[in-house]
């Protein structure tokens, strides 16, 4: 068992190193530039000190910026390795049977979403993902609700989605003061990280409510000329109501996290790296269902892969330009093959392909009545 674990970890880490050194996406330069601005002494005026638009929360830049500046490209991708291995460790520890533990490790260490988003794109979504899984682990194994709330607040300081999980976490407690304490602690943790920058006009304009944050509010059902029912908040509120009136246990908390994220992705035009948030729950679902849900996972990955071809070529054909310089100026995949595709229609079909299994998962893990 120990030898298998070491072999899997060693091979997985080797693949990560090779991908980090052999691929490049321009987004990672953003953190290098942030580190340079910070190194020039721009702290509280960070968001107002240059012509560069910084649209992430402060913790992103003040954690990743200096490290990226010191390590430089492409070695700054290695910043993510501890968080990546941390998720692998936590998934391994969530299961009891040795076979399930090994499957959790394999499915994470060789997961295309993890490898692509973290070591090819160089995106930091692995950090909030690690914090969310850590919060669930603390609840599941330690019943440590308050510390879990702090971790969710920290996760929201990188990407806002962990805020969705504060309500189901709070509902694990029976007493209202404890519930309010959990939600309040999560929110307070987040606000502490942004408080020094509240007076910054640049922060308020570009990072406090970034454009990516509002994408989930586009899907709406018109009910008059100027009024509509916004579907994502409707679905989340409805789920919260069901959580309220159903049994809440630490063992099923991951299902509530999973369902809330699925609802988000159903109603949102998402960026490729965002699906990493869902990946640990897909792995838990596969193992818990004894791989009966593998067609659902395949459909979801097919949708994700197809959607990837409609983004900037820098996310597909140009990624390996550091190794093969001729790729640097190639057009997108569809242009290479001379295929004229209706982009909006194709993306709509691929999103629909994702929504079908997502709705089944939501149905399968929907909060059940007490029997």
PDB file of N, CA and C in Angstrom, residues 105-140:
ATOM      1  N   UNK A 105      -6.914   8.859  -4.559  1.00  0.00           N
ATOM      2  CA  UNK A 105      -5.593   9.381  -4.910  1.00  0.00           C
ATOM      3  C   UNK A 105      -5.375   9.365  -6.415  1.00  0.00           C
ATOM      4  N   UNK A 106      -5.724   8.267  -7.064  1.00  0.00           N
ATOM      5  CA  UNK A 106      -5.548   8.149  -8.515  1.00  0.00           C
ATOM      6  C   UNK A 106      -6.384   9.184  -9.255  1.00  0.00           C
ATOM      7  N   UNK A 107      -7.656   9.288  -8.867  1.00  0.00           N
ATOM      8  CA  UNK A 107      -8.577  10.193  -9.572  1.00  0.00           C
ATOM      9  C   UNK A 107      -8.191  11.655  -9.400  1.00  0.00           C
ATOM     10  N   UNK A 108      -7.521  11.979  -8.293  1.00  0.00           N
ATOM     11  CA  UNK A 108      -7.062  13.353  -8.124  1.00  0.00           C
ATOM     12  C   UNK A 108      -5.713  13.595  -8.786  1.00  0.00           C
ATOM     13  N   UNK A 109      -4.758  12.719  -8.556  1.00  0.00           N
ATOM     14  CA  UNK A 109      -3.392  12.952  -9.046  1.00  0.00           C
ATOM     15  C   UNK A 109      -3.304  12.947 -10.568  1.00  0.00           C
ATOM     16  N   UNK A 110      -4.218  12.251 -11.234  1.00  0.00           N
ATOM     17  CA  UNK A 110      -4.154  12.171 -12.700  1.00  0.00           C
ATOM     18  C   UNK A 110      -5.408  12.776 -13.340  1.00  0.00           C
ATOM     19  N   UNK A 111      -5.982  13.723 -12.641  1.00  0.00           N
ATOM     20  CA  UNK A 111      -7.206  14.348 -13.114  1.00  0.00           C
ATOM     21  C   UNK A 111      -6.888  15.439 -14.142  1.00  0.00           C
ATOM     22  N   UNK A 112      -7.470  15.355 -15.345  1.00  0.00           N
ATOM     23  CA  UNK A 112      -7.161  16.358 -16.384  1.00  0.00           C
ATOM     24  C   UNK A 112      -7.541  17.784 -15.994  1.00  0.00           C
ATOM     25  N   UNK A 113      -8.617  17.942 -15.218  1.00  0.00           N
ATOM     26  CA  UNK A 113      -9.026  19.282 -14.793  1.00  0.00           C
ATOM     27  C   UNK A 113      -7.990  19.900 -13.863  1.00  0.00           C
ATOM     28  N   UNK A 114      -7.482  19.105 -12.934  1.00  0.00           N
ATOM     29  CA  UNK A 114      -6.469  19.590 -12.000  1.00  0.00           C
ATOM     30  C   UNK A 114      -5.199  19.973 -12.752  1.00  0.00           C
ATOM     31  N   UNK A 115      -4.758  19.097 -13.624  1.00  0.00           N
ATOM     32  CA  UNK A 115      -3.519  19.331 -14.367  1.00  0.00           C
ATOM     33  C   UNK A 115      -3.646  20.544 -15.282  1.00  0.00           C
ATOM     34  N   UNK A 116      -4.778  20.643 -15.957  1.00  0.00           N
ATOM     35  CA  UNK A 116      -4.959  21.744 -16.907  1.00  0.00           C
ATOM     36  C   UNK A 116      -5.055  23.092 -16.205  1.00  0.00           C
ATOM     37  N   UNK A 117      -5.975  23.200 -15.251  1.00  0.00           N
ATOM     38  CA  UNK A 117      -6.232  24.496 -14.616  1.00  0.00           C
ATOM     39  C   UNK A 117      -5.047  24.987 -13.802  1.00  0.00           C
ATOM     40  N   UNK A 118      -4.352  24.077 -13.136  1.00  0.00           N
ATOM     41  CA  UNK A 118      -3.328  24.473 -12.177  1.00  0.00           C
ATOM     42  C   UNK A 118      -1.941  24.574 -12.785  1.00  0.00           C
ATOM     43  N   UNK A 119      -1.570  23.601 -13.612  1.00  0.00           N
ATOM     44  CA  UNK A 119      -0.184  23.548 -14.093  1.00  0.00           C
ATOM     45  C   UNK A 119      -0.015  23.926 -15.557  1.00  0.00           C
ATOM     46  N   UNK A 120      -1.117  24.028 -16.296  1.00  0.00           N
ATOM     47  CA  UNK A 120      -1.029  24.488 -17.679  1.00  0.00           C
ATOM     48  C   UNK A 120      -1.501  25.940 -17.780  1.00  0.00           C
ATOM     49  N   UNK A 121      -2.675  26.216 -17.205  1.00  0.00           N
ATOM     50  CA  UNK A 121      -3.143  27.607 -17.168  1.00  0.00           C
ATOM     51  C   UNK A 121      -2.429  28.418 -16.091  1.00  0.00           C
ATOM     52  N   UNK A 122      -2.042  27.748 -15.014  1.00  0.00           N
ATOM     53  CA  UNK A 122      -1.393  28.452 -13.904  1.00  0.00           C
ATOM     54  C   UNK A 122      -2.361  29.244 -13.059  1.00  0.00           C
ATOM     55  N   UNK A 123      -3.640  28.797 -13.005  1.00  0.00           N
ATOM     56  CA  UNK A 123      -4.659  29.506 -12.235  1.00  0.00           C
ATOM     57  C   UNK A 123      -4.675  29.034 -10.785  1.00  0.00           C
ATOM     58  N   UNK A 124      -5.172  29.891  -9.887  1.00  0.00           N
ATOM     59  CA  UNK A 124      -5.066  29.651  -8.457  1.00  0.00           C
ATOM     60  C   UNK A 124      -6.316  29.025  -7.844  1.00  0.00           C
ATOM     61  N   UNK A 125      -7.234  28.513  -8.666  1.00  0.00           N
ATOM     62  CA  UNK A 125      -8.484  27.952  -8.153  1.00  0.00           C
ATOM     63  C   UNK A 125      -8.257  26.771  -7.216  1.00  0.00           C
ATOM     64  N   UNK A 126      -7.083  26.164  -7.279  1.00  0.00           N
ATOM     65  CA  UNK A 126      -6.755  25.068  -6.384  1.00  0.00           C
ATOM     66  C   UNK A 126      -6.741  25.531  -4.919  1.00  0.00           C
ATOM     67  N   UNK A 127      -6.449  26.805  -4.680  1.00  0.00           N
ATOM     68  CA  UNK A 127      -6.345  27.292  -3.297  1.00  0.00           C
ATOM     69  C   UNK A 127      -7.714  27.338  -2.619  1.00  0.00           C
ATOM     70  N   UNK A 128      -8.732  28.022  -3.195  1.00  0.00           N
ATOM     71  CA  UNK A 128     -10.045  27.972  -2.550  1.00  0.00           C
ATOM     72  C   UNK A 128     -10.637  26.565  -2.529  1.00  0.00           C
ATOM     73  N   UNK A 129     -10.307  25.762  -3.541  1.00  0.00           N
ATOM     74  CA  UNK A 129     -10.781  24.370  -3.550  1.00  0.00           C
ATOM     75  C   UNK A 129     -10.218  23.612  -2.354  1.00  0.00           C
ATOM     76  N   UNK A 130      -8.927  23.795  -2.092  1.00  0.00           N
ATOM     77  CA  UNK A 130      -8.297  23.164  -0.929  1.00  0.00           C
ATOM     78  C   UNK A 130      -8.953  23.634   0.367  1.00  0.00           C
ATOM     79  N   UNK A 131      -9.237  24.917   0.476  1.00  0.00           N
ATOM     80  CA  UNK A 131      -9.833  25.461   1.700  1.00  0.00           C
ATOM     81  C   UNK A 131     -11.251  24.924   1.917  1.00  0.00           C
ATOM     82  N   UNK A 132     -12.010  24.749   0.835  1.00  0.00           N
ATOM     83  CA  UNK A 132     -13.358  24.189   0.952  1.00  0.00           C
ATOM     84  C   UNK A 132     -13.299  22.731   1.400  1.00  0.00           C
ATOM     85  N   UNK A 133     -12.432  21.939   0.784  1.00  0.00           N
ATOM     86  CA  UNK A 133     -12.314  20.529   1.166  1.00  0.00           C
ATOM     87  C   UNK A 133     -11.769  20.401   2.584  1.00  0.00           C
ATOM     88  N   UNK A 134     -10.881  21.297   2.977  1.00  0.00           N
ATOM     89  CA  UNK A 134     -10.381  21.306   4.360  1.00  0.00           C
ATOM     90  C   UNK A 134     -11.517  21.589   5.340  1.00  0.00           C
ATOM     91  N   UNK A 135     -12.393  22.536   4.974  1.00  0.00           N
ATOM     92  CA  UNK A 135     -13.544  22.861   5.831  1.00  0.00           C
ATOM     93  C   UNK A 135     -14.449  21.648   5.987  1.00  0.00           C
ATOM     94  N   UNK A 136     -14.732  20.976   4.877  1.00  0.00           N
ATOM     95  CA  UNK A 136     -15.576  19.782   4.963  1.00  0.00           C
ATOM     96  C   UNK A 136     -14.909  18.696   5.806  1.00  0.00           C
ATOM     97  N   UNK A 137     -13.603  18.511   5.620  1.00  0.00           N
ATOM     98  CA  UNK A 137     -12.885  17.493   6.396  1.00  0.00           C
ATOM     99  C   UNK A 137     -12.956  17.790   7.892  1.00  0.00           C
ATOM    100  N   UNK A 138     -12.789  19.052   8.254  1.00  0.00           N
ATOM    101  CA  UNK A 138     -12.863  19.437   9.674  1.00  0.00           C
ATOM    102  C   UNK A 138     -14.236  19.148  10.273  1.00  0.00           C
ATOM    103  N   UNK A 139     -15.276  19.348   9.458  1.00  0.00           N
ATOM    104  CA  UNK A 139     -16.630  19.056   9.932  1.00  0.00           C
ATOM    105  C   UNK A 139     -16.853  17.549  10.015  1.00  0.00           C
ATOM    106  N   UNK A 140     -16.439  16.850   8.990  1.00  0.00           N
ATOM    107  CA  UNK A 140     -16.695  15.405   8.876  1.00  0.00           C
ATOM    108  C   UNK A 140     -15.933  14.600   9.924  1.00  0.00           C
TER     109      UNK A 140
END
